[in-house]
Amino acid sequence: MTLHADDVFAPLDDDHVLQRLAGGNETEVYKTDDQRYVVKVKYDLGGARDQALNLARWMRDTAERYTACLGERYTIPTYFVVARGSDGRAHPLAIQPFLSKACPLDAVDYRALLPAQRAMIAAQLSEILRRAHTFYRATGSMPDLYGQSARNSDERRSRKSITRLPQRLWSFLVKRTLLRSHNLVLIRDPEYRIVLIDYDPVRRGRLYRLTYFAVRRLLMLRDLAVLAWLRLGWLN
């Protein structure tokens, strides 16, 4: 268990110390002491209060759009607040309910599942892909259904270096299929429900976003084939 102290947690914790759960490509994820909420912080975002407020509104608007894209069944609520951290800067925080019985799809052992359970997962992921594709055709964007994880900030910085570009491309185009998603989690209830937990906007220029989403659309064909293999039990 790794504990992290920061004044940015003041809206949710009296001693400003939370347990770190995970980290993504841009985000650090923490859990409140009462295990009710997850707190997500992007330490590279923030600054003056008004700047942080504008960022929080932008993130909230994007989250609302992506939630509407997938619908209530495949999403969870996300709330945004602005708090001043120990670094003196104001940061936007994303707050979500803590899903104690959930695990990322990347951690699921699909071979250990019953055929009916694999079929439920495949059906839900097919519907999520369909909704994301419909949203892309209407808006030119879609939620990130894949995501990444990082053990710490050093690993995150190392991954972004130019020398790691071949590995990043291999992961993006080949290795990181929908079944290995970090942003989609499986809730092990009777329905084996899948929900998206990341609703972040793409923080790059227009040309990058156009290329990124167009490639993601093409990779949906790969993932439809992967889901067909899942139904048939053709897994390594």
mmCIF file of N, CA and C in Angstrom, residues 2-5 9 17-33 37-43 93-96 98 148-153 197-198:
data_model
loop_
_atom_site.group_PDB
_atom_site.id
_atom_site.type_symbol
_atom_site.label_atom_id
_atom_site.label_comp_id
_atom_site.label_asym_id
_atom_site.label_seq_id
_atom_site.Cartn_x
_atom_site.Cartn_y
_atom_site.Cartn_z
ATOM 1 N N THR A 2 0.635 2.169 -0.935
ATOM 2 C CA THR A 2 1.389 3.407 -1.033
ATOM 3 C C THR A 2 0.496 4.573 -0.644
ATOM 4 N N LEU A 3 0.914 5.332 0.361
ATOM 5 C CA LEU A 3 0.164 6.497 0.806
ATOM 6 C C LEU A 3 0.791 7.756 0.228
ATOM 7 N N HIS A 4 -0.069 8.718 -0.104
ATOM 8 C CA HIS A 4 0.408 9.962 -0.705
ATOM 9 C C HIS A 4 -0.251 11.131 0.011
ATOM 10 N N ALA A 5 0.553 12.081 0.437
ATOM 11 C CA ALA A 5 0.049 13.260 1.144
ATOM 12 C C ALA A 5 0.076 14.466 0.216
ATOM 13 N N PHE A 9 -6.099 16.933 -1.637
ATOM 14 C CA PHE A 9 -7.129 16.000 -1.181
ATOM 15 C C PHE A 9 -8.042 16.597 -0.111
ATOM 16 N N VAL A 17 -4.218 12.681 3.251
ATOM 17 C CA VAL A 17 -3.414 11.510 2.880
ATOM 18 C C VAL A 17 -4.338 10.438 2.308
ATOM 19 N N LEU A 18 -4.070 10.012 1.074
ATOM 20 C CA LEU A 18 -4.876 8.977 0.434
ATOM 21 C C LEU A 18 -3.981 7.849 -0.066
ATOM 22 N N GLN A 19 -4.588 6.693 -0.251
ATOM 23 C CA GLN A 19 -3.877 5.530 -0.786
ATOM 24 C C GLN A 19 -3.864 5.586 -2.303
ATOM 25 N N ARG A 20 -2.687 5.405 -2.890
ATOM 26 C CA ARG A 20 -2.585 5.361 -4.342
ATOM 27 C C ARG A 20 -3.046 4.003 -4.838
ATOM 28 N N LEU A 21 -3.932 4.019 -5.835
ATOM 29 C CA LEU A 21 -4.431 2.783 -6.429
ATOM 30 C C LEU A 21 -3.697 2.421 -7.707
ATOM 31 N N ALA A 22 -3.523 3.418 -8.566
ATOM 32 C CA ALA A 22 -2.960 3.144 -9.887
ATOM 33 C C ALA A 22 -2.561 4.460 -10.528
ATOM 34 N N GLY A 23 -1.977 4.337 -11.700
ATOM 35 C CA GLY A 23 -1.638 5.504 -12.490
ATOM 36 C C GLY A 23 -1.821 5.196 -13.955
ATOM 37 N N GLY A 24 -2.189 6.205 -14.718
ATOM 38 C CA GLY A 24 -2.379 6.027 -16.144
ATOM 39 C C GLY A 24 -1.351 6.805 -16.936
ATOM 40 N N ASN A 25 -1.674 7.081 -18.185
ATOM 41 C CA ASN A 25 -0.760 7.805 -19.055
ATOM 42 C C ASN A 25 -0.567 9.239 -18.597
ATOM 43 N N GLU A 26 -1.600 9.814 -17.957
ATOM 44 C CA GLU A 26 -1.540 11.206 -17.514
ATOM 45 C C GLU A 26 -2.024 11.390 -16.081
ATOM 46 N N THR A 27 -2.599 10.358 -15.477
ATOM 47 C CA THR A 27 -3.378 10.510 -14.254
ATOM 48 C C THR A 27 -2.837 9.659 -13.113
ATOM 49 N N GLU A 28 -2.909 10.205 -11.896
ATOM 50 C CA GLU A 28 -2.683 9.432 -10.680
ATOM 51 C C GLU A 28 -4.036 9.178 -10.020
ATOM 52 N N VAL A 29 -4.255 7.944 -9.547
ATOM 53 C CA VAL A 29 -5.554 7.531 -9.018
ATOM 54 C C VAL A 29 -5.398 7.131 -7.556
ATOM 55 N N TYR A 30 -6.280 7.680 -6.711
ATOM 56 C CA TYR A 30 -6.228 7.435 -5.270
ATOM 57 C C TYR A 30 -7.601 7.002 -4.759
ATOM 58 N N LYS A 31 -7.610 6.421 -3.566
ATOM 59 C CA LYS A 31 -8.842 5.957 -2.926
ATOM 60 C C LYS A 31 -9.006 6.647 -1.580
ATOM 61 N N THR A 32 -10.235 7.100 -1.271
ATOM 62 C CA THR A 32 -10.484 7.732 0.019
ATOM 63 C C THR A 32 -10.458 6.690 1.137
ATOM 64 N N ASP A 33 -10.234 7.160 2.357
ATOM 65 C CA ASP A 33 -10.097 6.249 3.499
ATOM 66 C C ASP A 33 -11.349 5.419 3.740
ATOM 67 N N TYR A 37 -14.887 6.614 -2.560
ATOM 68 C CA TYR A 37 -14.596 7.368 -3.773
ATOM 69 C C TYR A 37 -13.176 7.111 -4.277
ATOM 70 N N VAL A 38 -13.047 7.301 -5.584
ATOM 71 C CA VAL A 38 -11.752 7.354 -6.248
ATOM 72 C C VAL A 38 -11.495 8.803 -6.639
ATOM 73 N N VAL A 39 -10.274 9.252 -6.429
ATOM 74 C CA VAL A 39 -9.884 10.623 -6.766
ATOM 75 C C VAL A 39 -8.803 10.556 -7.836
ATOM 76 N N LYS A 40 -9.017 11.252 -8.941
ATOM 77 C CA LYS A 40 -8.067 11.249 -10.050
ATOM 78 C C LYS A 40 -7.472 12.645 -10.206
ATOM 79 N N VAL A 41 -6.145 12.692 -10.257
ATOM 80 C CA VAL A 41 -5.430 13.963 -10.329
ATOM 81 C C VAL A 41 -4.468 13.940 -11.509
ATOM 82 N N LYS A 42 -4.488 15.008 -12.295
ATOM 83 C CA LYS A 42 -3.490 15.206 -13.343
ATOM 84 C C LYS A 42 -2.566 16.322 -12.854
ATOM 85 N N TYR A 43 -1.404 15.946 -12.353
ATOM 86 C CA TYR A 43 -0.531 16.934 -11.731
ATOM 87 C C TYR A 43 0.085 17.891 -12.745
ATOM 88 N N LEU A 93 -9.892 18.032 -9.995
ATOM 89 C CA LEU A 93 -9.964 16.645 -9.539
ATOM 90 C C LEU A 93 -11.201 15.985 -10.122
ATOM 91 N N ALA A 94 -11.054 14.752 -10.582
ATOM 92 C CA ALA A 94 -12.200 13.941 -10.998
ATOM 93 C C ALA A 94 -12.504 12.953 -9.879
ATOM 94 N N ILE A 95 -13.763 12.891 -9.466
ATOM 95 C CA ILE A 95 -14.176 12.036 -8.352
ATOM 96 C C ILE A 95 -15.228 11.054 -8.846
ATOM 97 N N GLN A 96 -15.006 9.770 -8.581
ATOM 98 C CA GLN A 96 -15.915 8.710 -9.008
ATOM 99 C C GLN A 96 -16.180 7.758 -7.848
ATOM 100 N N PHE A 98 -16.025 4.393 -5.829
ATOM 101 C CA PHE A 98 -15.055 3.299 -5.798
ATOM 102 C C PHE A 98 -15.774 1.980 -6.043
ATOM 103 N N GLN A 148 -3.878 3.124 -20.488
ATOM 104 C CA GLN A 148 -2.612 2.520 -20.092
ATOM 105 C C GLN A 148 -2.470 2.610 -18.579
ATOM 106 N N SER A 149 -1.504 1.901 -18.052
ATOM 107 C CA SER A 149 -1.200 1.998 -16.626
ATOM 108 C C SER A 149 0.278 2.298 -16.458
ATOM 109 N N ALA A 150 0.609 2.937 -15.334
ATOM 110 C CA ALA A 150 1.996 3.240 -15.002
ATOM 111 C C ALA A 150 2.199 3.033 -13.510
ATOM 112 N N ARG A 151 3.301 2.393 -13.149
ATOM 113 C CA ARG A 151 3.561 2.133 -11.732
ATOM 114 C C ARG A 151 3.921 3.400 -10.978
ATOM 115 N N ASN A 152 4.528 4.368 -11.675
ATOM 116 C CA ASN A 152 4.915 5.615 -11.027
ATOM 117 C C ASN A 152 5.191 6.665 -12.091
ATOM 118 N N SER A 153 5.508 7.877 -11.647
ATOM 119 C CA SER A 153 5.735 8.979 -12.585
ATOM 120 C C SER A 153 6.996 8.761 -13.418
ATOM 121 N N ILE A 197 -14.410 3.785 -17.142
ATOM 122 C CA ILE A 197 -14.093 4.605 -15.973
ATOM 123 C C ILE A 197 -13.254 5.827 -16.326
ATOM 124 N N ASP A 198 -12.928 6.021 -17.592
ATOM 125 C CA ASP A 198 -12.092 7.155 -18.007
ATOM 126 C C ASP A 198 -12.823 7.939 -19.093
#
